[in-house]
Coordinates of C-alpha atoms in Angstrom, one line a residue:
X1 CA 130.0 98.5 128.3
X2 CA 129.0 101.0 125.4
X3 CA 125.4 101.0 123.9
X4 CA 123.7 103.2 121.2
X5 CA 120.6 104.6 122.6
X6 CA 117.8 106.5 120.9
X7 CA 116.7 109.4 123.1
X8 CA 114.0 111.2 121.0
X9 CA 112.2 111.2 117.8
X10 CA 114.4 113.7 115.8
X11 CA 115.9 111.2 113.7
X12 CA 119.4 109.9 113.3
X13 CA 120.7 112.9 115.4
X14 CA 118.8 111.4 118.4
X15 CA 121.5 108.7 118.8
X16 CA 124.0 108.8 121.6
X17 CA 126.6 106.4 122.8
X18 CA 126.5 105.8 126.5
X19 CA 128.2 103.7 129.0
X20 CA 125.7 101.2 130.6
X21 CA 126.1 98.4 133.1
X22 CA 127.2 95.1 131.3
X23 CA 124.3 92.5 131.9
X24 CA 125.1 89.6 134.2
X25 CA 124.3 86.0 133.2
X26 CA 121.1 84.9 134.7
X27 CA 120.1 81.2 135.0
X28 CA 118.0 81.5 131.9
X29 CA 120.3 84.0 130.1
X30 CA 122.7 83.7 127.1
X31 CA 125.3 86.5 127.2
X32 CA 126.7 87.4 123.8
X33 CA 129.6 89.8 122.9
X34 CA 128.5 91.5 119.8
X35 CA 130.9 91.7 116.8
X36 CA 128.9 92.6 113.7
X37 CA 125.5 94.7 113.4
X38 CA 123.4 95.3 110.3
X39 CA 122.1 98.8 109.4
X40 CA 118.5 98.3 108.2
X41 CA 115.8 100.8 107.3
X42 CA 113.7 99.9 110.3
X43 CA 116.5 101.5 112.5
X44 CA 116.2 105.1 111.3
X45 CA 112.5 104.9 110.6
X46 CA 111.8 104.1 114.2
X47 CA 114.1 107.1 115.2
X48 CA 111.7 109.5 113.5
X49 CA 108.4 107.7 114.3
X50 CA 107.6 105.1 117.0
X51 CA 104.8 103.7 114.9
X52 CA 107.0 103.5 111.7
X53 CA 107.2 99.6 112.0
X54 CA 105.1 96.8 113.2
X55 CA 107.0 96.9 116.5
X56 CA 106.1 99.9 118.8
X57 CA 109.3 101.8 119.9
X58 CA 107.9 104.7 122.1
X59 CA 109.7 103.9 125.4
X60 CA 112.8 106.0 125.4
X61 CA 115.6 105.9 125.8
X62 CA 116.0 102.6 124.1
X63 CA 118.9 100.6 122.6
X64 CA 118.6 100.4 118.9
X65 CA 119.0 97.5 116.5
X66 CA 117.2 94.3 116.0
X67 CA 119.9 91.6 115.7
X68 CA 123.4 90.8 114.7
X69 CA 126.4 88.5 115.1
X70 CA 128.4 87.8 118.2
X71 CA 130.3 85.3 120.3
X72 CA 128.5 83.5 123.2
X73 CA 130.6 84.3 126.3
X74 CA 128.3 83.2 129.1
X75 CA 125.4 80.6 129.4
X76 CA 123.0 80.3 132.4
X77 CA 122.5 77.0 134.2
X78 CA 119.1 76.4 132.6
X79 CA 120.3 77.1 129.0
X80 CA 122.3 74.9 126.3
X81 CA 125.8 75.1 127.5
X82 CA 127.0 73.9 123.9
X83 CA 126.5 77.5 122.8
X84 CA 129.5 78.5 124.9
X85 CA 132.1 80.1 122.6
X86 CA 130.2 79.7 119.6
X87 CA 129.7 82.3 117.0
X88 CA 126.0 83.1 116.5
X89 CA 123.4 85.1 114.7
X90 CA 121.0 86.5 117.1
X91 CA 117.7 88.2 116.7
X92 CA 117.1 90.6 119.5
X93 CA 114.4 93.3 118.8
X94 CA 114.7 94.6 122.2
X95 CA 117.9 96.3 121.1
X96 CA 121.2 94.8 119.7
X97 CA 123.6 97.9 119.4
X98 CA 125.5 97.1 122.6
X99 CA 129.0 95.5 123.1
X100 CA 127.0 92.8 125.0
X101 CA 123.5 91.7 125.0
X102 CA 121.8 89.2 127.3
X103 CA 119.0 87.0 125.9
X104 CA 116.7 84.3 127.2
X105 CA 115.2 83.4 123.8
X106 CA 117.2 80.3 122.7
X107 CA 115.0 80.0 119.5
X108 CA 116.4 83.4 118.3
X109 CA 120.0 82.2 118.3
X110 CA 121.5 80.4 115.3
X111 CA 125.1 78.9 115.6
X112 CA 127.2 79.7 112.5
X113 CA 129.4 77.3 110.5
X114 CA 133.1 78.3 109.7
X115 CA 132.1 78.7 106.1
X116 CA 130.0 81.9 106.7
X117 CA 131.5 85.2 107.9
X118 CA 130.2 87.4 110.5
X119 CA 129.5 90.0 107.9
X120 CA 127.3 87.5 105.7
X121 CA 125.5 86.3 108.7
X122 CA 124.6 89.8 110.1
X123 CA 123.4 90.9 106.7
X124 CA 120.8 88.0 106.8
X125 CA 118.7 90.3 109.4
X126 CA 115.6 91.9 107.6
X127 CA 116.6 90.6 104.2
X128 CA 116.0 87.2 102.8
X129 CA 113.2 86.6 105.2
X130 CA 111.1 89.5 103.6
X131 CA 112.3 88.2 100.1
X132 CA 110.9 84.7 100.9
X133 CA 107.6 86.2 101.9
X134 CA 107.3 88.0 98.7
X135 CA 108.4 84.9 96.6
X136 CA 105.5 82.9 98.1
X137 CA 103.1 85.6 97.3
X138 CA 104.5 85.7 93.7
X139 CA 104.5 81.9 93.1
X140 CA 101.1 81.6 94.7
X141 CA 99.6 84.2 92.3
X142 CA 98.1 83.5 88.9
X143 CA 100.0 86.6 87.5
X144 CA 101.9 86.4 84.2
X145 CA 104.3 89.3 84.9
X146 CA 106.0 90.4 88.1
X147 CA 107.3 93.9 88.1
X148 CA 109.7 94.5 91.0
X149 CA 110.9 98.3 92.0
X150 CA 114.0 98.6 93.8
X151 CA 115.4 95.4 92.4
X152 CA 119.0 96.4 93.2
X153 CA 118.3 96.7 97.0
X154 CA 119.4 94.0 99.4
X155 CA 115.8 92.6 99.5
X156 CA 115.5 92.8 95.8
X157 CA 118.7 90.9 95.2
X158 CA 117.7 88.2 97.6
X159 CA 114.2 88.1 96.0
X160 CA 115.7 87.6 92.5
X161 CA 117.8 84.8 93.7
X162 CA 114.9 83.1 95.3
X163 CA 112.8 83.4 92.0
X164 CA 115.6 82.1 89.7
X165 CA 113.4 79.0 89.0
X166 CA 110.1 80.8 88.7
X167 CA 108.2 80.3 85.3
X168 CA 106.7 83.8 85.6
X169 CA 108.1 86.9 83.7
X170 CA 110.2 89.0 86.1
X171 CA 110.8 92.7 85.2
X172 CA 113.2 94.4 87.7
X173 CA 113.1 98.1 87.8
X174 CA 116.5 99.5 88.3
X175 CA 117.5 103.2 88.0
X176 CA 120.4 104.0 85.4
X177 CA 122.8 104.9 88.0
X178 CA 122.5 101.5 89.8
X179 CA 122.5 99.5 86.5
X180 CA 126.2 98.4 86.6
X181 CA 126.0 97.4 90.3
X182 CA 122.9 95.3 89.5
X183 CA 124.6 93.6 86.6
X184 CA 127.3 92.2 88.9
X185 CA 124.7 90.3 90.7
X186 CA 122.0 89.5 88.0
X187 CA 122.2 88.4 84.4
X188 CA 118.6 89.1 84.2
X189 CA 117.6 92.1 82.0
X190 CA 116.4 95.2 84.0
X191 CA 114.3 98.2 83.0
X192 CA 113.2 101.7 83.8
X193 CA 109.6 102.7 83.7
X194 CA 109.9 104.4 80.4
X195 CA 111.4 101.4 78.6
X196 CA 109.2 98.6 80.2
X197 CA 108.1 96.4 77.4
X198 CA 104.4 95.8 76.5
X199 CA 103.2 93.1 78.9
X200 CA 100.5 90.6 78.0
X201 CA 98.4 88.9 80.5
X202 CA 98.0 89.9 84.2
X203 CA 100.6 91.8 86.2
X204 CA 101.5 92.4 89.7
X205 CA 103.8 95.3 91.0
X206 CA 106.0 94.7 94.0
X207 CA 107.4 97.7 95.6
X208 CA 110.7 97.6 97.4
X209 CA 111.8 101.3 96.8
X210 CA 109.0 103.1 98.4
X211 CA 108.8 105.7 95.8
X212 CA 105.2 107.2 95.3
X213 CA 106.4 109.0 92.2
X214 CA 107.7 105.6 90.6
X215 CA 104.6 103.9 91.5
X216 CA 102.3 106.4 89.9
X217 CA 104.4 106.4 86.7
X218 CA 104.0 102.5 86.7
X219 CA 100.4 102.8 87.3
X220 CA 99.9 104.8 84.0
X221 CA 101.2 101.7 82.2
X222 CA 99.7 99.1 84.4
X223 CA 96.4 100.8 85.8
X224 CA 94.9 97.7 87.0
X225 CA 97.7 95.8 88.5
X226 CA 97.7 95.4 92.4
X227 CA 100.8 96.8 94.3
X228 CA 102.4 94.9 97.2
X229 CA 104.7 97.1 99.2
X230 CA 107.2 96.4 102.0
X231 CA 107.7 100.1 102.4
X232 CA 104.5 102.0 102.0
X233 CA 101.9 101.2 104.7
X234 CA 99.1 103.3 103.0
X235 CA 98.9 106.2 100.4
X236 CA 95.8 108.1 99.4
X237 CA 97.3 108.6 96.0
X238 CA 97.9 104.9 95.3
X239 CA 94.8 102.5 95.1
X240 CA 94.9 98.7 95.6
X241 CA 98.0 98.9 97.6
X242 CA 98.8 96.2 100.3
X243 CA 101.4 96.4 102.8
X244 CA 103.2 93.2 104.0
X245 CA 106.0 92.5 106.3
X246 CA 108.1 89.4 107.4
X247 CA 106.8 87.1 110.2
X248 CA 109.9 85.6 111.8
X249 CA 110.3 82.0 111.2
X250 CA 113.4 80.3 112.8
X251 CA 113.5 77.4 110.3
X252 CA 113.9 79.9 107.4
X253 CA 116.9 81.4 109.1
X254 CA 118.5 78.1 109.6
X255 CA 117.9 77.4 105.9
X256 CA 119.4 80.8 104.9
X257 CA 122.7 80.1 106.9
X258 CA 123.0 76.8 105.3
X259 CA 122.4 78.3 101.7
X260 CA 125.1 80.9 102.4
X261 CA 127.5 78.3 103.8
X262 CA 126.9 76.2 100.6
X263 CA 127.3 79.1 98.2
X264 CA 123.6 78.9 97.0
X265 CA 122.7 82.3 98.4
X266 CA 124.8 85.3 97.9
X267 CA 124.7 88.2 100.4
X268 CA 125.3 91.6 99.0
X269 CA 127.6 93.6 101.2
X270 CA 128.6 97.3 100.9
X271 CA 130.8 98.5 103.6
X272 CA 131.1 98.5 107.4
X273 CA 131.6 101.5 109.8
X274 CA 132.9 101.3 113.4
X275 CA 130.7 101.4 116.5
X276 CA 131.5 105.0 117.1
X277 CA 130.3 105.9 113.6
X278 CA 126.8 104.7 113.9
X279 CA 125.2 108.0 112.7
X280 CA 127.5 108.2 109.7
X281 CA 126.4 104.6 108.8
X282 CA 122.9 105.3 109.0
X283 CA 123.1 108.6 107.0
X284 CA 125.2 106.6 104.4
X285 CA 122.6 103.8 104.2
X286 CA 119.7 106.0 104.1
X287 CA 120.9 108.5 101.5
X288 CA 123.0 106.4 99.1
X289 CA 121.8 104.2 96.3
X290 CA 121.8 100.6 97.6
X291 CA 125.1 98.9 97.1
X292 CA 124.6 96.1 99.6
X293 CA 124.0 95.8 103.3
X294 CA 125.8 98.4 105.3
X295 CA 127.2 97.1 108.6
X296 CA 128.5 98.1 112.0
X297 CA 131.9 96.3 113.3
X298 CA 132.9 96.2 117.0
X299 CA 136.0 94.3 116.4
X300 CA 137.5 95.2 113.1
X301 CA 138.5 98.3 111.0
X302 CA 136.2 100.0 108.6
X303 CA 136.0 98.1 105.4
X304 CA 134.6 98.6 101.8
X305 CA 133.6 95.1 100.5
X306 CA 133.3 95.8 96.8

């Protein structure tokens, strides 16, 4: 079978496609034929730096990817045989960019209803879970105003959906080039730093964009507002900054799947690339303005979703 391996820390160019042995079903194993894989920032960050994320990734070569969607094609004697032939979302931080993966972690496998597509399910990886964490921080705070940078990102659009009933004043920061895209998903007014209104009461800044320049500009207007970032771990130029990341919770993912199936949670999708164009997909996702989750497909043609 084919797998995408990272061979060094030179970045996206370190990726190679290699033929490796297909895993055999073990008594505790679940074999999944992968169909759809998300392209997420943690992928290329780890390709430049083994310490870029909470999970160490310095043992090379390694299969990239943290999850995806596939079809269960083999179930070991000690596992749940009801999974056989089911479409599933699987979390597999040991590497998911393979035609087949073998896992023993039943709690990381989520059967999918027919009303949710492979693409929608795959895009739930590294998206709404992080947004839910931020929404809890926001709702538990005493702040009157919530400023969100990178609000047009995948996580940003999930977060704004989760905050739709919040009583706080939400101020999304969106660049002019992303304004029309943002407006397709959100009726909420958005701002740039230079037209942010005068804010009364206390404010919190939530950084989804990872732009030091943007945060420093915001600090000129909101000099005492704490910053919570999902991108920047630390920065000597920015005081009172806290980095946070998602702690996986299986119950949350079951809830997200049901919300998508019921039409309560909209999944922003951009386009898919085929398995032999993983480098191109990562460069596109890394260098383009966010227009939804970028995906890798193993069983379909390349598609632009919007």
